[in-house]
Amino acid sequence: MCYEEITCPRCSSRNIVKNGTTANQKQRYRCKACRRQFITDYTYRGCQPLIRQLVLPMTMNASGIRDIARVLQISPNTVLALIKAAAQTVTEPTVPKLIKNLEIDEFWSFVGKKANQRWTWYGFDRDRKRIVAYINGRRTDANCQALYEKVKQAKVNLFHTDQWASYPKVLPAKKHQIGKAGTLNIERRNLTFRTRVKRLQRRTICFSKSDVMHDAVLKLHIHHLNPRHHQI
């Protein structure tokens, strides 16, 4: 017998038949098109699409993994899996062909323990109000060079940085300006990061336990913070 009101979650076919019951006496169905077995009355909230859709908005608004799991009443592993999957679908920022004023700075965090520092270097386009490139790693000349490699394809009129020693070694001297007056916008962006990303806050126990998770959350936040209406 076919049940027209039920749709297969895999192939969207309506050629569905009953296929016994589960241990909890819930009706099991089977799709005759793709042979998928499924139920419609899920007990675990993590299987509900409306619950799963709330994970990323909460992540973007300073909720930690355990905060999300407690509020939505789902497993922390489900939260981690959804964040990692979302990060894989997000592309890195596109570097514009012309940047008048590029502010560059780095902010500190750690993974697992404070001895394992992880710095985020990034370039902020002052006029477009968007992050154009970033690098996660140590606070070394090599990572500063790696960030410059990402943005040097663009025509940058001026680089604005603080007095960190790596910048004069990497950036072209004629286009490099040092001083806090030129980095006001990116310093404000640093505050936004620390306010909205719980694992970056100064006093917290919600620090990252793996580089993969740390980078995934930052990637999602950069994508979320960049305005969509600016043309490249």
PDB file of C-alpha atoms in Angstrom:
ATOM      1  CA  MET A   1       0.000   0.000   0.000  1.00  0.00           C
ATOM      2  CA  CYS A   2       1.281   3.486  -0.843  1.00  0.00           C
ATOM      3  CA  TYR A   3       1.142   6.392   1.621  1.00  0.00           C
ATOM      4  CA  GLU A   4       0.972   9.598  -0.410  1.00  0.00           C
ATOM      5  CA  GLU A   5       1.330  11.943   2.581  1.00  0.00           C
ATOM      6  CA  ILE A   6       4.778  10.585   3.488  1.00  0.00           C
ATOM      7  CA  THR A   7       7.898  11.583   1.529  1.00  0.00           C
ATOM      8  CA  CYS A   8      11.246   9.807   1.537  1.00  0.00           C
ATOM      9  CA  PRO A   9      13.893  12.025   3.225  1.00  0.00           C
ATOM     10  CA  ARG A  10      16.579  10.791   0.781  1.00  0.00           C
ATOM     11  CA  CYS A  11      14.971  10.859  -2.676  1.00  0.00           C
ATOM     12  CA  SER A  12      11.649  12.650  -1.990  1.00  0.00           C
ATOM     13  CA  SER A  13       9.720   9.740  -3.457  1.00  0.00           C
ATOM     14  CA  ARG A  14       6.144   9.149  -2.307  1.00  0.00           C
ATOM     15  CA  ASN A  15       6.263   5.435  -3.081  1.00  0.00           C
ATOM     16  CA  ILE A  16       6.356   4.519   0.619  1.00  0.00           C
ATOM     17  CA  VAL A  17       5.186   1.378   2.448  1.00  0.00           C
ATOM     18  CA  LYS A  18       5.070   0.405   6.108  1.00  0.00           C
ATOM     19  CA  ASN A  19       7.976  -1.755   7.265  1.00  0.00           C
ATOM     20  CA  GLY A  20       7.330  -2.905  10.823  1.00  0.00           C
ATOM     21  CA  THR A  21       8.007  -1.002  14.033  1.00  0.00           C
ATOM     22  CA  THR A  22      11.059   0.011  16.047  1.00  0.00           C
ATOM     23  CA  ALA A  23      11.949  -1.168  19.559  1.00  0.00           C
ATOM     24  CA  ASN A  24      10.047   1.874  20.866  1.00  0.00           C
ATOM     25  CA  GLN A  25       6.960   0.847  18.889  1.00  0.00           C
ATOM     26  CA  LYS A  26       7.319   3.626  16.342  1.00  0.00           C
ATOM     27  CA  GLN A  27       6.135   2.994  12.823  1.00  0.00           C
ATOM     28  CA  ARG A  28       8.971   2.327  10.391  1.00  0.00           C
ATOM     29  CA  TYR A  29       8.605   3.095   6.667  1.00  0.00           C
ATOM     30  CA  ARG A  30      10.530   1.964   3.595  1.00  0.00           C
ATOM     31  CA  CYS A  31      10.967   3.793   0.319  1.00  0.00           C
ATOM     32  CA  LYS A  32      10.451   1.455  -2.631  1.00  0.00           C
ATOM     33  CA  ALA A  33      12.458   3.767  -4.899  1.00  0.00           C
ATOM     34  CA  CYS A  34      15.766   3.988  -2.976  1.00  0.00           C
ATOM     35  CA  ARG A  35      15.159   1.266  -0.335  1.00  0.00           C
ATOM     36  CA  ARG A  36      15.720   3.750   2.497  1.00  0.00           C
ATOM     37  CA  GLN A  37      14.154   2.853   5.852  1.00  0.00           C
ATOM     38  CA  PHE A  38      13.063   5.723   8.105  1.00  0.00           C
ATOM     39  CA  ILE A  39      10.638   6.873  10.754  1.00  0.00           C
ATOM     40  CA  THR A  40       8.712  10.145  10.957  1.00  0.00           C
ATOM     41  CA  ASP A  41       8.341  10.522  14.725  1.00  0.00           C
ATOM     42  CA  TYR A  42      11.886  11.239  15.902  1.00  0.00           C
ATOM     43  CA  THR A  43      12.514  11.497  19.644  1.00  0.00           C
ATOM     44  CA  TYR A  44      15.988  13.014  19.361  1.00  0.00           C
ATOM     45  CA  ARG A  45      15.689  16.764  18.766  1.00  0.00           C
ATOM     46  CA  GLY A  46      18.939  16.856  16.803  1.00  0.00           C
ATOM     47  CA  CYS A  47      17.147  15.163  13.894  1.00  0.00           C
ATOM     48  CA  GLN A  48      14.600  17.958  13.581  1.00  0.00           C
ATOM     49  CA  PRO A  49      15.468  20.460  10.813  1.00  0.00           C
ATOM     50  CA  LEU A  50      14.165  23.469  12.764  1.00  0.00           C
ATOM     51  CA  ILE A  51      16.432  22.623  15.698  1.00  0.00           C
ATOM     52  CA  ARG A  52      19.464  22.063  13.481  1.00  0.00           C
ATOM     53  CA  GLN A  53      18.930  25.429  11.789  1.00  0.00           C
ATOM     54  CA  LEU A  54      19.417  27.227  15.115  1.00  0.00           C
ATOM     55  CA  VAL A  55      22.963  25.952  15.688  1.00  0.00           C
ATOM     56  CA  LEU A  56      24.735  28.401  13.359  1.00  0.00           C
ATOM     57  CA  PRO A  57      22.823  31.546  14.450  1.00  0.00           C
ATOM     58  CA  MET A  58      23.639  30.737  18.068  1.00  0.00           C
ATOM     59  CA  THR A  59      27.292  30.146  17.147  1.00  0.00           C
ATOM     60  CA  MET A  60      27.380  33.556  15.462  1.00  0.00           C
ATOM     61  CA  ASN A  61      26.074  35.197  18.635  1.00  0.00           C
ATOM     62  CA  ALA A  62      28.578  34.181  21.303  1.00  0.00           C
ATOM     63  CA  SER A  63      27.121  30.798  22.273  1.00  0.00           C
ATOM     64  CA  GLY A  64      29.581  28.021  23.026  1.00  0.00           C
ATOM     65  CA  ILE A  65      29.217  24.373  22.056  1.00  0.00           C
ATOM     66  CA  ARG A  66      27.819  23.339  25.440  1.00  0.00           C
ATOM     67  CA  ASP A  67      25.560  26.403  25.579  1.00  0.00           C
ATOM     68  CA  ILE A  68      23.961  25.391  22.297  1.00  0.00           C
ATOM     69  CA  ALA A  69      23.674  21.747  23.354  1.00  0.00           C
ATOM     70  CA  ARG A  70      21.945  22.677  26.633  1.00  0.00           C
ATOM     71  CA  VAL A  71      19.518  25.193  25.129  1.00  0.00           C
ATOM     72  CA  LEU A  72      18.523  23.050  22.134  1.00  0.00           C
ATOM     73  CA  GLN A  73      18.717  19.799  24.139  1.00  0.00           C
ATOM     74  CA  ILE A  74      20.907  18.045  21.618  1.00  0.00           C
ATOM     75  CA  SER A  75      24.285  16.333  21.766  1.00  0.00           C
ATOM     76  CA  PRO A  76      27.493  18.433  21.705  1.00  0.00           C
ATOM     77  CA  ASN A  77      28.763  16.051  19.012  1.00  0.00           C
ATOM     78  CA  THR A  78      25.816  17.040  16.824  1.00  0.00           C
ATOM     79  CA  VAL A  79      26.668  20.717  17.315  1.00  0.00           C
ATOM     80  CA  LEU A  80      30.313  20.094  16.390  1.00  0.00           C
ATOM     81  CA  ALA A  81      29.357  18.095  13.304  1.00  0.00           C
ATOM     82  CA  LEU A  82      26.953  20.780  12.051  1.00  0.00           C
ATOM     83  CA  ILE A  83      29.515  23.568  12.506  1.00  0.00           C
ATOM     84  CA  LYS A  84      32.260  21.612  10.735  1.00  0.00           C
ATOM     85  CA  ALA A  85      29.932  20.744   7.853  1.00  0.00           C
ATOM     86  CA  ALA A  86      28.836  24.374   7.485  1.00  0.00           C
ATOM     87  CA  ALA A  87      32.451  25.590   7.460  1.00  0.00           C
ATOM     88  CA  GLN A  88      33.287  23.236   4.588  1.00  0.00           C
ATOM     89  CA  THR A  89      30.591  24.833   2.423  1.00  0.00           C
ATOM     90  CA  VAL A  90      31.898  28.379   3.002  1.00  0.00           C
ATOM     91  CA  THR A  91      34.555  29.783   0.685  1.00  0.00           C
ATOM     92  CA  GLU A  92      37.344  32.117   1.757  1.00  0.00           C
ATOM     93  CA  PRO A  93      36.964  35.865   1.096  1.00  0.00           C
ATOM     94  CA  THR A  94      37.695  37.116  -2.401  1.00  0.00           C
ATOM     95  CA  VAL A  95      40.492  39.676  -2.671  1.00  0.00           C
ATOM     96  CA  PRO A  96      39.424  42.779  -4.655  1.00  0.00           C
ATOM     97  CA  LYS A  97      41.568  43.977  -7.555  1.00  0.00           C
ATOM     98  CA  LEU A  98      42.028  47.440  -6.003  1.00  0.00           C
ATOM     99  CA  ILE A  99      42.280  48.283  -2.295  1.00  0.00           C
ATOM    100  CA  LYS A 100      42.909  51.888  -1.296  1.00  0.00           C
ATOM    101  CA  ASN A 101      43.567  51.313   2.412  1.00  0.00           C
ATOM    102  CA  LEU A 102      44.286  47.852   3.803  1.00  0.00           C
ATOM    103  CA  GLU A 103      44.548  47.571   7.560  1.00  0.00           C
ATOM    104  CA  ILE A 104      46.394  44.489   8.842  1.00  0.00           C
ATOM    105  CA  ASP A 105      46.440  43.181  12.397  1.00  0.00           C
ATOM    106  CA  GLU A 106      46.522  39.947  14.371  1.00  0.00           C
ATOM    107  CA  PHE A 107      44.708  38.756  17.497  1.00  0.00           C
ATOM    108  CA  TRP A 108      45.659  36.075  19.968  1.00  0.00           C
ATOM    109  CA  SER A 109      43.924  32.934  21.130  1.00  0.00           C
ATOM    110  CA  PHE A 110      44.934  29.402  22.058  1.00  0.00           C
ATOM    111  CA  VAL A 111      43.899  25.808  21.432  1.00  0.00           C
ATOM    112  CA  GLY A 112      43.838  23.281  24.253  1.00  0.00           C
ATOM    113  CA  LYS A 113      46.165  25.236  26.535  1.00  0.00           C
ATOM    114  CA  LYS A 114      47.653  28.720  26.649  1.00  0.00           C
ATOM    115  CA  ALA A 115      51.059  27.424  25.639  1.00  0.00           C
ATOM    116  CA  ASN A 116      49.569  26.373  22.301  1.00  0.00           C
ATOM    117  CA  GLN A 117      48.964  29.842  20.895  1.00  0.00           C
ATOM    118  CA  ARG A 118      46.980  30.357  17.706  1.00  0.00           C
ATOM    119  CA  TRP A 119      47.019  33.779  16.104  1.00  0.00           C
ATOM    120  CA  THR A 120      44.673  35.041  13.417  1.00  0.00           C
ATOM    121  CA  TRP A 121      46.255  37.445  10.919  1.00  0.00           C
ATOM    122  CA  TYR A 122      43.863  39.273   8.609  1.00  0.00           C
ATOM    123  CA  GLY A 123      43.541  42.197   6.259  1.00  0.00           C
ATOM    124  CA  PHE A 124      40.599  44.615   6.523  1.00  0.00           C
ATOM    125  CA  ASP A 125      39.517  46.765   3.583  1.00  0.00           C
ATOM    126  CA  ARG A 126      38.703  50.103   5.164  1.00  0.00           C
ATOM    127  CA  ASP A 127      36.495  51.382   2.347  1.00  0.00           C
ATOM    128  CA  ARG A 128      34.483  48.211   1.721  1.00  0.00           C
ATOM    129  CA  LYS A 129      34.297  47.364   5.440  1.00  0.00           C
ATOM    130  CA  ARG A 130      35.163  43.738   4.836  1.00  0.00           C
ATOM    131  CA  ILE A 131      37.869  41.193   5.571  1.00  0.00           C
ATOM    132  CA  VAL A 132      39.678  40.301   2.362  1.00  0.00           C
ATOM    133  CA  ALA A 133      42.118  37.622   3.581  1.00  0.00           C
ATOM    134  CA  TYR A 134      43.168  35.820   6.751  1.00  0.00           C
ATOM    135  CA  ILE A 135      45.645  33.260   8.096  1.00  0.00           C
ATOM    136  CA  ASN A 136      45.504  31.166  11.275  1.00  0.00           C
ATOM    137  CA  GLY A 137      48.756  30.059  12.896  1.00  0.00           C
ATOM    138  CA  ARG A 138      51.654  31.310  14.981  1.00  0.00           C
ATOM    139  CA  ARG A 139      52.778  34.917  15.360  1.00  0.00           C
ATOM    140  CA  THR A 140      55.740  34.523  13.017  1.00  0.00           C
ATOM    141  CA  ASP A 141      57.228  36.279  10.005  1.00  0.00           C
ATOM    142  CA  ALA A 142      56.255  33.254   7.905  1.00  0.00           C
ATOM    143  CA  ASN A 143      52.548  33.692   8.616  1.00  0.00           C
ATOM    144  CA  CYS A 144      52.813  37.414   8.000  1.00  0.00           C
ATOM    145  CA  GLN A 145      54.372  36.573   4.644  1.00  0.00           C
ATOM    146  CA  ALA A 146      51.600  34.032   3.957  1.00  0.00           C
ATOM    147  CA  LEU A 147      48.972  36.734   4.497  1.00  0.00           C
ATOM    148  CA  TYR A 148      50.823  39.121   2.217  1.00  0.00           C
ATOM    149  CA  GLU A 149      50.955  36.445  -0.481  1.00  0.00           C
ATOM    150  CA  LYS A 150      47.152  36.349  -0.428  1.00  0.00           C
ATOM    151  CA  VAL A 151      46.721  40.103  -0.887  1.00  0.00           C
ATOM    152  CA  LYS A 152      49.685  41.042  -3.054  1.00  0.00           C
ATOM    153  CA  GLN A 153      47.736  40.114  -6.190  1.00  0.00           C
ATOM    154  CA  ALA A 154      45.617  43.211  -5.514  1.00  0.00           C
ATOM    155  CA  LYS A 155      46.757  46.761  -6.139  1.00  0.00           C
ATOM    156  CA  VAL A 156      47.022  48.158  -2.602  1.00  0.00           C
ATOM    157  CA  ASN A 157      47.668  51.880  -2.228  1.00  0.00           C
ATOM    158  CA  LEU A 158      48.523  51.828   1.495  1.00  0.00           C
ATOM    159  CA  PHE A 159      49.107  49.181   4.158  1.00  0.00           C
ATOM    160  CA  HIS A 160      48.266  50.279   7.713  1.00  0.00           C
ATOM    161  CA  THR A 161      49.676  48.282  10.646  1.00  0.00           C
ATOM    162  CA  ASP A 162      50.852  48.595  14.226  1.00  0.00           C
ATOM    163  CA  GLN A 163      54.491  48.377  15.292  1.00  0.00           C
ATOM    164  CA  TRP A 164      54.855  44.596  15.273  1.00  0.00           C
ATOM    165  CA  ALA A 165      58.295  43.699  13.887  1.00  0.00           C
ATOM    166  CA  SER A 166      57.075  41.317  11.158  1.00  0.00           C
ATOM    167  CA  TYR A 167      55.344  43.983   9.086  1.00  0.00           C
ATOM    168  CA  PRO A 168      58.398  46.043   7.993  1.00  0.00           C
ATOM    169  CA  LYS A 169      60.119  42.815   6.961  1.00  0.00           C
ATOM    170  CA  VAL A 170      57.290  41.757   4.630  1.00  0.00           C
ATOM    171  CA  LEU A 171      55.333  44.790   3.427  1.00  0.00           C
ATOM    172  CA  PRO A 172      56.700  47.217   0.805  1.00  0.00           C
ATOM    173  CA  ALA A 173      58.241  50.166   2.647  1.00  0.00           C
ATOM    174  CA  LYS A 174      56.882  52.838   0.269  1.00  0.00           C
ATOM    175  CA  LYS A 175      53.283  51.757   0.884  1.00  0.00           C
ATOM    176  CA  HIS A 176      53.571  50.930   4.572  1.00  0.00           C
ATOM    177  CA  GLN A 177      52.287  53.269   7.289  1.00  0.00           C
ATOM    178  CA  ILE A 178      52.761  52.449  10.982  1.00  0.00           C
ATOM    179  CA  GLY A 179      50.564  53.920  13.700  1.00  0.00           C
ATOM    180  CA  LYS A 180      47.382  53.445  15.683  1.00  0.00           C
ATOM    181  CA  ALA A 181      45.634  56.203  13.762  1.00  0.00           C
ATOM    182  CA  GLY A 182      45.571  53.973  10.680  1.00  0.00           C
ATOM    183  CA  THR A 183      44.313  50.831  12.428  1.00  0.00           C
ATOM    184  CA  LEU A 184      41.234  52.131  14.229  1.00  0.00           C
ATOM    185  CA  ASN A 185      38.813  50.167  12.066  1.00  0.00           C
ATOM    186  CA  ILE A 186      40.553  46.817  12.377  1.00  0.00           C
ATOM    187  CA  GLU A 187      41.003  47.256  16.139  1.00  0.00           C
ATOM    188  CA  ARG A 188      37.238  47.744  16.374  1.00  0.00           C
ATOM    189  CA  ARG A 189      36.803  44.579  14.322  1.00  0.00           C
ATOM    190  CA  ASN A 190      39.003  42.737  16.821  1.00  0.00           C
ATOM    191  CA  LEU A 191      36.574  43.754  19.551  1.00  0.00           C
ATOM    192  CA  THR A 192      33.682  42.395  17.491  1.00  0.00           C
ATOM    193  CA  PHE A 193      35.476  39.060  17.183  1.00  0.00           C
ATOM    194  CA  ARG A 194      36.054  38.802  20.926  1.00  0.00           C
ATOM    195  CA  THR A 195      32.482  39.827  21.710  1.00  0.00           C
ATOM    196  CA  ARG A 196      30.793  37.390  19.323  1.00  0.00           C
ATOM    197  CA  VAL A 197      33.155  34.414  19.438  1.00  0.00           C
ATOM    198  CA  LYS A 198      33.092  32.943  22.916  1.00  0.00           C
ATOM    199  CA  ARG A 199      36.322  30.983  22.480  1.00  0.00           C
ATOM    200  CA  LEU A 200      38.187  34.275  21.864  1.00  0.00           C
ATOM    201  CA  GLN A 201      37.061  36.014  25.031  1.00  0.00           C
ATOM    202  CA  ARG A 202      39.730  36.843  27.564  1.00  0.00           C
ATOM    203  CA  ARG A 203      38.292  34.960  30.525  1.00  0.00           C
ATOM    204  CA  THR A 204      36.445  31.833  29.509  1.00  0.00           C
ATOM    205  CA  ILE A 205      36.608  28.060  29.803  1.00  0.00           C
ATOM    206  CA  CYS A 206      35.073  27.676  26.344  1.00  0.00           C
ATOM    207  CA  PHE A 207      38.400  27.592  24.540  1.00  0.00           C
ATOM    208  CA  SER A 208      39.003  25.514  21.423  1.00  0.00           C
ATOM    209  CA  LYS A 209      40.216  21.974  21.870  1.00  0.00           C
ATOM    210  CA  SER A 210      41.298  21.428  18.257  1.00  0.00           C
ATOM    211  CA  ASP A 211      42.736  23.568  15.473  1.00  0.00           C
ATOM    212  CA  VAL A 212      40.074  22.279  13.098  1.00  0.00           C
ATOM    213  CA  MET A 213      37.199  23.478  15.266  1.00  0.00           C
ATOM    214  CA  HIS A 214      38.891  26.783  16.052  1.00  0.00           C
ATOM    215  CA  ASP A 215      39.477  27.551  12.380  1.00  0.00           C
ATOM    216  CA  ALA A 216      35.982  26.398  11.387  1.00  0.00           C
ATOM    217  CA  VAL A 217      34.255  28.812  13.774  1.00  0.00           C
ATOM    218  CA  LEU A 218      36.468  31.730  12.709  1.00  0.00           C
ATOM    219  CA  LYS A 219      35.845  30.956   9.047  1.00  0.00           C
ATOM    220  CA  LEU A 220      32.086  31.037   9.619  1.00  0.00           C
ATOM    221  CA  HIS A 221      32.325  34.317  11.542  1.00  0.00           C
ATOM    222  CA  ILE A 222      34.404  36.005   8.862  1.00  0.00           C
ATOM    223  CA  HIS A 223      31.879  34.909   6.254  1.00  0.00           C
ATOM    224  CA  HIS A 224      29.041  36.139   8.492  1.00  0.00           C
ATOM    225  CA  LEU A 225      30.640  39.524   9.246  1.00  0.00           C
ATOM    226  CA  ASN A 226      31.547  40.399   5.665  1.00  0.00           C
ATOM    227  CA  PRO A 227      28.801  42.480   4.034  1.00  0.00           C
ATOM    228  CA  ARG A 228      27.176  40.893   0.998  1.00  0.00           C
ATOM    229  CA  HIS A 229      26.269  44.092  -0.846  1.00  0.00           C
ATOM    230  CA  HIS A 230      29.773  45.266  -1.753  1.00  0.00           C
ATOM    231  CA  GLN A 231      30.980  44.605  -5.259  1.00  0.00           C
ATOM    232  CA  ILE A 232      34.432  43.111  -5.813  1.00  0.00           C
TER     233      ILE A 232
END
